[in-house]
DNA sequence: CCTCTTGTCAGAACACCGTTTCGATATGCT
DNA sequence: AGCATATCGAAACGGTGTTCTGACAAGAGG
């Protein structure tokens, strides 16, 4: 039999961790396989045997980021007021994104040819489902009008994503009180669905 | 005196044009200075003397893209119903983005370290002002309630940007009628501002 | 008319990247 | 002990953005 395996799951985890760290400070372009391998005291070959290459590595980080993001959103909690819950979920969306902007960027700004893949599709759907659940409750309980839960949830996702993306890119006018504008926007949108 | 100038404004324009074409089909990473220079039958040095390097070139394309985007939005036209105008502006925002997705990506997804710069800040502000004007009219005429025009315009910008970004990334569920959801979302948001 | 000076530009050189190839390695089996 | 073989680190390859350098061309001065 051959020599003992070194490119194992433990190494995979270490690479993933360190890649996430580098990525969250420098962005995808600043992540070099050579530097990463040296950091973890292995060779670039490890990245290829474990992830298939740089896109594979990024996809893995991306999947992990999406998983955590979905987890945060799914623990937002609910009350008996779906409209308020939707606002609260939106606020949590922003908090989660601002907690690690580079991760958010990797997830949603699609740099360096990161193709989602099956796993991430599911994670993406899971990210979306809390909003959908709340919207459904809102429609069922008659808080919202005649629109479909999908419609309502998508719009909420859209405005949260849009404002956060603009904020992270610094495209918002400098003097706006972002948090306040953000929350007020969510409320206006939610109010628009009321029956 | 030295030899006659070849790296002039005409060459600059040709480089910019061709860079835009390549960029709109392959994205920023697929744009190679060597290939670009060969296409325009000059050397890579031209890019450095005219744009300072690849980031400078991308920023120039970015500026141009933003300029055109702002132009399209500023010609959206107005009626005597600010609420409807805001929806129409949003629809035009999406049309403009979908007309050349790669340009939109360069503008808003911040790939390859494109730092906006002064010129683009102004262009960005100009992109935003049509929405602001409409919102102002809506507040003045009493169509909208007590919110500031900035608040209203920013929220509109946010939801348009967010939904378009999600659509372009393919992050929307595949079976949704995007155009319809998009318009309905805009209307819900606008309705939320009504007094 | 012929240097000479001087800014300009094309191409070579450099450092780095992601990826592929390949030879040394270290084990279990014969 | 020797062999077969999966494994992995290091070197090689083709590409990138960027910098360096030497050939160049035109006006100035003799």
Coordinates of C-alpha atoms (C1' of nucleotides) in Angstrom, one line a residue:
Chain A
X1 CA 0.0 0.0 0.0
X2 CA 1.0 3.6 -0.5
X3 CA 2.2 6.1 2.0
X4 CA -0.2 7.3 4.6
X5 CA -2.8 9.9 3.7
X6 CA -2.0 13.5 4.7
X7 CA -4.6 15.2 2.6
X8 CA -7.4 14.2 5.0
X9 CA -10.5 15.8 6.4
X10 CA -8.5 17.5 9.1
X11 CA -6.3 19.2 6.6
X12 CA -9.4 20.0 4.6
X13 CA -10.9 21.7 7.6
X14 CA -7.8 23.7 8.3
X15 CA -7.5 24.9 4.7
X16 CA -11.2 25.9 4.7
X17 CA -10.8 27.8 7.9
X18 CA -7.7 29.7 6.9
X19 CA -9.1 30.3 3.4
X20 CA -12.1 31.9 5.1
X21 CA -9.9 34.1 7.2
X22 CA -7.8 35.3 4.3
X23 CA -10.9 35.8 2.2
X24 CA -12.6 37.9 4.8
X25 CA -9.7 40.3 4.9
X26 CA -8.4 40.4 1.3
X27 CA -11.3 39.2 -0.9
X28 CA -11.1 36.4 -3.4
X29 CA -8.4 37.9 -5.6
X30 CA -6.1 38.2 -2.7
X31 CA -6.4 34.6 -1.8
X32 CA -3.4 32.8 -3.4
X33 CA -3.2 29.0 -3.3
X34 CA 0.5 29.1 -2.8
X35 CA 0.2 31.5 0.2
X36 CA -2.7 29.5 1.6
X37 CA -0.8 26.2 1.3
X38 CA 2.3 27.7 2.9
X39 CA 0.2 29.0 5.8
X40 CA -1.2 25.6 6.5
X41 CA 2.3 24.1 5.9
X42 CA 1.3 21.9 3.0
X43 CA 1.5 22.1 -0.8
X44 CA -0.8 23.5 -3.4
X45 CA -1.5 19.9 -4.4
X46 CA -3.6 19.5 -1.3
X47 CA -6.0 22.1 -2.6
X48 CA -6.4 20.1 -5.8
X49 CA -6.8 16.7 -4.2
X50 CA -9.3 18.1 -1.6
X51 CA -11.2 20.8 -3.5
X52 CA -10.3 20.2 -7.2
X53 CA -8.8 23.7 -7.6
X54 CA -9.4 27.3 -6.6
X55 CA -13.0 27.5 -7.8
X56 CA -13.8 24.4 -5.8
X57 CA -12.1 25.9 -2.7
X58 CA -14.1 29.1 -3.1
X59 CA -17.3 27.1 -3.6
X60 CA -16.6 25.3 -0.4
X61 CA -16.1 28.5 1.6
X62 CA -19.2 29.9 -0.1
X63 CA -21.2 26.9 0.9
X64 CA -20.0 27.2 4.5
X65 CA -20.8 30.9 4.6
X66 CA -24.2 30.3 3.2
X67 CA -24.8 27.6 5.7
X68 CA -24.0 29.9 8.6
X69 CA -26.0 32.7 7.1
X70 CA -29.0 30.5 6.8
X71 CA -28.5 29.3 10.3
X72 CA -28.5 32.9 11.7
X73 CA -31.7 33.7 9.8
X74 CA -33.5 30.6 10.8
X75 CA -33.1 31.5 14.5
X76 CA -34.6 34.9 14.2
X77 CA -37.6 33.8 16.2
X78 CA -41.3 34.6 15.6
X79 CA -44.1 36.4 17.4
X80 CA -47.8 36.5 16.6
X81 CA -47.3 39.4 14.3
X82 CA -46.0 38.3 10.9
X83 CA -45.5 41.8 9.7
X84 CA -43.2 42.6 12.6
X85 CA -41.5 39.3 12.2
X86 CA -40.7 40.1 8.6
X87 CA -39.1 43.4 9.7
X88 CA -37.1 41.7 12.4
X89 CA -35.9 39.1 9.9
X90 CA -34.7 41.8 7.6
X91 CA -32.8 43.5 10.4
X92 CA -31.1 40.2 11.2
X93 CA -30.3 39.8 7.5
X94 CA -28.4 43.1 7.7
X95 CA -26.6 42.3 10.9
X96 CA -25.5 38.9 9.6
X97 CA -24.1 40.5 6.4
X98 CA -22.3 43.3 8.2
X99 CA -20.8 40.8 10.7
X100 CA -18.5 39.6 7.9
X101 CA -18.8 41.7 4.8
X102 CA -16.2 39.7 2.7
X103 CA -18.2 36.5 3.3
X104 CA -21.3 38.3 2.2
X105 CA -19.4 39.5 -0.9
X106 CA -18.3 36.0 -1.8
X107 CA -21.8 34.7 -1.4
X108 CA -23.6 37.4 -3.4
X109 CA -21.2 39.2 -5.6
X110 CA -20.2 36.2 -7.5
X111 CA -16.5 37.0 -7.9
X112 CA -13.9 34.7 -9.5
X113 CA -16.3 32.4 -11.2
X114 CA -17.9 30.8 -8.2
X115 CA -20.7 28.7 -9.6
X116 CA -23.2 27.9 -6.8
X117 CA -23.6 24.1 -7.3
X118 CA -26.2 21.8 -5.9
X119 CA -25.3 22.1 -2.2
X120 CA -25.3 25.9 -2.3
X121 CA -28.7 25.9 -4.1
X122 CA -30.2 24.1 -1.2
X123 CA -28.4 26.4 1.2
X124 CA -29.7 29.4 -0.7
X125 CA -33.3 28.0 -0.6
X126 CA -32.9 27.4 3.2
X127 CA -31.8 31.1 3.5
X128 CA -34.9 32.1 1.8
X129 CA -37.4 29.9 3.6
X130 CA -37.7 31.8 6.9
X131 CA -39.0 34.8 5.0
X132 CA -41.3 32.5 3.1
X133 CA -42.6 30.9 6.2
X134 CA -43.4 34.2 7.8
X135 CA -45.1 35.5 4.6
X136 CA -47.2 32.3 4.5
X137 CA -48.3 32.9 8.1
X138 CA -49.1 36.5 7.2
X139 CA -51.3 35.5 4.3
X140 CA -53.0 32.7 6.2
X141 CA -53.8 34.9 9.2
X142 CA -55.1 37.6 6.9
X143 CA -52.6 40.2 7.9
X144 CA -51.5 40.5 4.3
X145 CA -53.7 40.9 1.3
X146 CA -54.1 38.9 -1.9
X147 CA -50.4 38.5 -2.8
X148 CA -48.7 35.2 -2.8
X149 CA -46.3 34.4 0.0
X150 CA -43.6 33.9 -2.6
X151 CA -44.2 37.4 -3.9
X152 CA -44.0 38.9 -0.4
X153 CA -41.0 37.0 0.7
X154 CA -39.1 37.7 -2.5
X155 CA -39.7 41.5 -2.2
X156 CA -38.4 41.4 1.3
X157 CA -35.4 39.5 0.3
X158 CA -34.8 41.9 -2.5
X159 CA -35.0 45.1 -0.5
X160 CA -32.8 43.7 2.3
X161 CA -30.2 42.4 -0.2
X162 CA -30.3 45.6 -2.2
X163 CA -29.8 48.0 0.6
X164 CA -27.1 45.9 2.3
X165 CA -25.3 45.6 -1.0
X166 CA -25.4 49.3 -1.6
X167 CA -24.3 49.9 1.9
X168 CA -21.3 47.5 1.7
X169 CA -20.2 49.1 -1.6
X170 CA -20.3 52.6 -0.1
X171 CA -22.8 53.6 -2.7
X172 CA -25.2 55.2 -0.2
X173 CA -24.9 58.9 0.3
X174 CA -22.5 59.4 3.2
X175 CA -24.8 61.3 5.5
X176 CA -27.8 58.9 5.7
X177 CA -28.5 57.2 8.9
X178 CA -28.3 53.7 7.4
X179 CA -29.9 51.6 10.1
X180 CA -32.8 54.0 10.4
X181 CA -33.4 54.2 6.7
X182 CA -33.1 50.4 6.4
X183 CA -35.7 49.7 9.0
X184 CA -38.1 52.3 7.8
X185 CA -37.8 50.9 4.3
X186 CA -38.6 47.4 5.5
X187 CA -41.7 48.7 7.3
X188 CA -42.9 50.6 4.3
X189 CA -42.6 47.6 2.2
X190 CA -44.4 45.4 4.7
X191 CA -47.1 47.9 5.1
X192 CA -47.6 47.8 1.3
X193 CA -48.8 44.2 1.7
X194 CA -51.4 44.8 4.3
X195 CA -54.9 44.0 3.3
Chain B
X1 CA 11.5 66.8 -29.8
X2 CA 10.4 63.2 -29.4
X3 CA 8.6 61.1 -31.9
X4 CA 4.9 61.9 -32.5
X5 CA 2.3 60.7 -30.0
X6 CA 0.4 57.6 -30.7
X7 CA -1.2 57.1 -27.3
X8 CA -3.7 59.8 -27.9
X9 CA -7.4 60.3 -27.1
X10 CA -8.4 58.4 -30.2
X11 CA -6.5 55.3 -29.1
X12 CA -7.9 55.8 -25.6
X13 CA -11.4 55.8 -27.0
X14 CA -10.7 52.7 -29.1
X15 CA -9.3 50.9 -26.1
X16 CA -12.3 51.9 -24.0
X17 CA -14.7 50.7 -26.6
X18 CA -13.1 47.3 -27.1
X19 CA -12.6 46.8 -23.4
X20 CA -16.3 47.4 -22.9
X21 CA -17.1 44.8 -25.6
X22 CA -14.8 42.2 -24.1
X23 CA -16.0 42.9 -20.7
X24 CA -19.6 42.6 -21.6
X25 CA -19.0 39.1 -22.9
X26 CA -16.4 37.6 -20.6
X27 CA -16.4 39.7 -17.4
X28 CA -13.5 41.5 -15.8
X29 CA -11.3 38.4 -15.2
X30 CA -11.5 37.5 -18.9
X31 CA -10.2 40.9 -20.0
X32 CA -6.5 40.5 -20.6
X33 CA -4.4 43.6 -21.2
X34 CA -2.3 41.7 -23.7
X35 CA -5.3 40.5 -25.7
X36 CA -6.9 43.9 -25.6
X37 CA -3.7 45.6 -26.8
X38 CA -3.3 43.1 -29.6
X39 CA -6.9 43.6 -30.6
X40 CA -6.4 47.4 -30.9
X41 CA -3.0 46.8 -32.5
X42 CA -0.9 48.5 -29.8
X43 CA 1.1 47.4 -26.8
X44 CA 0.2 47.0 -23.2
X45 CA 2.2 50.1 -22.5
X46 CA -0.7 52.1 -24.0
X47 CA -3.0 51.0 -21.3
X48 CA -0.5 52.2 -18.7
X49 CA 0.2 55.6 -20.3
X50 CA -3.5 56.2 -20.8
X51 CA -5.2 54.5 -17.8
X52 CA -2.4 53.8 -15.4
X53 CA -3.1 50.1 -15.4
X54 CA -5.9 47.6 -15.4
X55 CA -7.8 49.0 -12.4
X56 CA -7.6 52.4 -14.1
X57 CA -9.0 50.9 -17.3
X58 CA -11.8 49.2 -15.5
X59 CA -12.6 52.3 -13.6
X60 CA -12.9 54.2 -16.9
X61 CA -15.2 51.6 -18.3
X62 CA -17.1 51.7 -15.1
X63 CA -17.4 55.5 -15.3
X64 CA -18.7 55.3 -18.8
X65 CA -21.2 52.5 -17.9
X66 CA -22.5 54.6 -15.0
X67 CA -22.8 57.6 -17.2
X68 CA -25.0 55.7 -19.7
X69 CA -27.0 54.1 -16.9
X70 CA -27.7 57.5 -15.4
X71 CA -28.7 58.9 -18.8
X72 CA -31.2 56.1 -19.4
X73 CA -32.7 56.7 -16.0
X74 CA -32.9 60.5 -16.4
X75 CA -35.0 60.1 -19.5
X76 CA -37.7 58.0 -17.8
X77 CA -40.2 60.8 -18.1
X78 CA -42.7 62.0 -15.6
X79 CA -46.5 62.2 -15.2
X80 CA -48.6 64.0 -12.6
X81 CA -48.6 60.8 -10.5
X82 CA -45.3 60.6 -8.5
X83 CA -46.2 57.1 -7.2
X84 CA -46.6 55.8 -10.7
X85 CA -43.5 57.6 -11.8
X86 CA -41.4 55.9 -9.2
X87 CA -42.7 52.5 -10.3
X88 CA -41.9 53.3 -13.9
X89 CA -38.4 54.5 -13.0
X90 CA -37.9 51.2 -11.2
X91 CA -39.0 49.2 -14.3
X92 CA -36.5 51.2 -16.4
X93 CA -33.8 50.5 -13.9
X94 CA -34.3 46.8 -14.5
X95 CA -34.5 47.2 -18.2
X96 CA -31.2 49.1 -18.3
X97 CA -29.5 46.6 -16.1
X98 CA -30.7 43.6 -18.2
X99 CA -29.7 45.3 -21.4
X100 CA -26.1 44.7 -20.5
X101 CA -25.7 42.5 -17.4
X102 CA -21.9 42.5 -17.5
X103 CA -21.7 46.3 -17.4
X104 CA -24.1 46.2 -14.5
X105 CA -21.9 43.7 -12.8
X106 CA -18.9 45.9 -13.2
X107 CA -20.8 48.8 -11.8
X108 CA -22.3 47.2 -8.8
X109 CA -20.5 44.0 -8.0
X110 CA -17.2 45.6 -7.4
X111 CA -15.0 43.0 -9.0
X112 CA -11.2 43.2 -9.5
X113 CA -10.7 46.1 -7.1
X114 CA -12.5 48.8 -9.0
X115 CA -12.5 51.8 -6.7
X116 CA -15.2 54.3 -7.7
X117 CA -13.3 57.5 -7.7
X118 CA -14.5 61.1 -7.9
X119 CA -16.0 61.0 -11.4
X120 CA -18.0 57.9 -10.7
X121 CA -19.3 59.2 -7.4
X122 CA -20.8 62.1 -9.3
X123 CA -22.2 59.7 -11.8
X124 CA -23.6 57.6 -9.0
X125 CA -25.3 60.6 -7.5
X126 CA -26.7 61.5 -10.9
X127 CA -28.1 57.9 -11.2
X128 CA -29.8 58.4 -7.9
X129 CA -31.3 61.9 -8.5
X130 CA -34.2 61.0 -10.7
X131 CA -35.6 58.9 -7.9
X132 CA -35.0 61.7 -5.5
X133 CA -36.7 64.2 -7.7
X134 CA -39.8 62.1 -8.0
X135 CA -39.8 61.4 -4.3
X136 CA -39.6 65.1 -3.6
X137 CA -42.6 65.8 -5.8
X138 CA -44.5 63.0 -4.1
X139 CA -43.9 64.5 -0.7
X140 CA -44.6 68.1 -1.8
X141 CA -47.9 67.2 -3.5
X142 CA -48.9 65.2 -0.5
X143 CA -49.1 61.8 -2.2
X144 CA -46.6 60.4 0.2
X145 CA -46.7 60.8 4.0
X146 CA -44.2 62.1 6.4
X147 CA -41.1 60.4 5.2
X148 CA -38.2 62.3 3.7
X149 CA -37.6 62.2 0.0
X150 CA -34.2 60.7 0.6
X151 CA -35.8 57.9 2.6
X152 CA -38.3 57.1 -0.1
X153 CA -35.8 57.3 -3.0
X154 CA -33.2 55.2 -1.2
X155 CA -35.7 52.4 -0.5
X156 CA -36.8 52.4 -4.1
X157 CA -33.2 52.2 -5.2
X158 CA -32.6 49.4 -2.8
X159 CA -35.4 47.2 -3.9
X160 CA -34.7 47.7 -7.6
X161 CA -31.0 47.0 -7.0
X162 CA -31.6 44.0 -4.8
X163 CA -34.1 42.2 -7.0
X164 CA -32.1 42.9 -10.2
X165 CA -28.9 41.7 -8.5
X166 CA -30.6 38.5 -7.4
X167 CA -32.1 38.0 -10.8
X168 CA -28.8 38.4 -12.6
X169 CA -27.1 36.0 -10.2
X170 CA -29.8 33.4 -10.8
X171 CA -30.5 33.4 -7.1
X172 CA -34.3 33.7 -7.6
X173 CA -36.3 30.5 -7.6
X174 CA -36.5 29.4 -11.2
X175 CA -40.3 29.3 -11.5
X176 CA -41.1 32.9 -10.5
X177 CA -42.4 35.3 -13.1
X178 CA -39.7 37.8 -12.5
X179 CA -41.1 40.9 -14.3
X180 CA -44.4 40.5 -12.5
X181 CA -42.9 40.0 -9.1
X182 CA -40.6 42.9 -9.7
X183 CA -43.3 45.3 -10.6
X184 CA -45.6 44.2 -7.9
X185 CA -42.8 44.6 -5.3
X186 CA -42.2 48.2 -6.5
X187 CA -45.9 48.9 -6.1
X188 CA -46.1 47.5 -2.7
X189 CA -43.2 49.6 -1.5
X190 CA -44.6 52.7 -3.1
X191 CA -47.9 52.0 -1.5
X192 CA -46.2 51.8 1.8
X193 CA -45.3 55.5 1.6
X194 CA -48.8 56.7 0.9
X195 CA -50.2 59.0 3.5
Chain C
dC1 C1' 23.0 69.0 -43.7
dC2 C1' 24.1 66.7 -40.0
dT3 C1' 24.4 65.7 -35.2
dC4 C1' 22.2 65.7 -30.8
dT5 C1' 18.7 65.7 -27.5
dT6 C1' 14.5 64.1 -25.8
dG7 C1' 9.9 62.3 -25.2
dT8 C1' 7.7 58.1 -26.7
dC9 C1' 6.5 53.6 -27.3
dA10 C1' 7.1 48.3 -28.2
dG11 C1' 8.9 44.4 -26.5
dA12 C1' 11.6 41.9 -23.2
dA13 C1' 12.0 41.0 -18.3
dC14 C1' 10.0 40.1 -13.8
dA15 C1' 7.2 38.3 -10.2
dC16 C1' 3.3 36.1 -9.4
dC17 C1' -0.8 33.3 -10.4
dG18 C1' -3.6 28.7 -11.1
dT19 C1' -2.8 24.3 -12.9
dT20 C1' -0.4 20.0 -14.5
dT21 C1' 3.3 16.9 -14.4
dC22 C1' 6.6 14.0 -12.3
dG23 C1' 9.8 11.8 -9.3
dA24 C1' 10.8 10.7 -4.5
dT25 C1' 8.4 8.7 -0.7
dA26 C1' 6.5 5.5 2.5
dT27 C1' 3.8 1.9 3.4
dG28 C1' 1.5 -3.3 3.2
dC29 C1' 2.1 -7.4 0.7
dT30 C1' 4.8 -11.2 -1.2
Chain D
dA1 C1' 14.3 -8.0 1.9
dG2 C1' 12.3 -6.5 -2.1
dC3 C1' 8.4 -5.0 -4.6
dA4 C1' 4.3 -2.6 -6.1
dT5 C1' 1.7 1.4 -5.6
dA6 C1' -1.1 5.2 -4.0
dT7 C1' 0.4 9.7 -2.4
dC8 C1' 2.2 14.1 -2.2
dG9 C1' 5.9 18.1 -2.6
dA10 C1' 8.4 20.3 -5.8
dA11 C1' 9.3 21.7 -10.3
dA12 C1' 7.5 23.0 -14.8
dC13 C1' 4.1 25.4 -17.8
dG14 C1' 1.4 28.9 -19.7
dG15 C1' -0.7 32.8 -18.4
dT16 C1' -1.4 37.3 -15.9
dG17 C1' -0.4 42.5 -14.5
dT18 C1' 3.4 45.4 -14.2
dT19 C1' 8.1 47.4 -14.8
dC20 C1' 12.2 48.2 -17.3
dT21 C1' 14.9 49.2 -21.3
dG22 C1' 16.6 50.2 -25.6
dA23 C1' 15.3 51.5 -30.4
dC24 C1' 13.1 55.2 -32.3
dA25 C1' 11.6 59.7 -34.6
dA26 C1' 11.3 64.5 -34.8
dG27 C1' 12.6 69.3 -33.8
dA28 C1' 16.7 72.3 -32.2
dG29 C1' 21.4 73.9 -32.7
dG30 C1' 25.6 74.1 -35.0

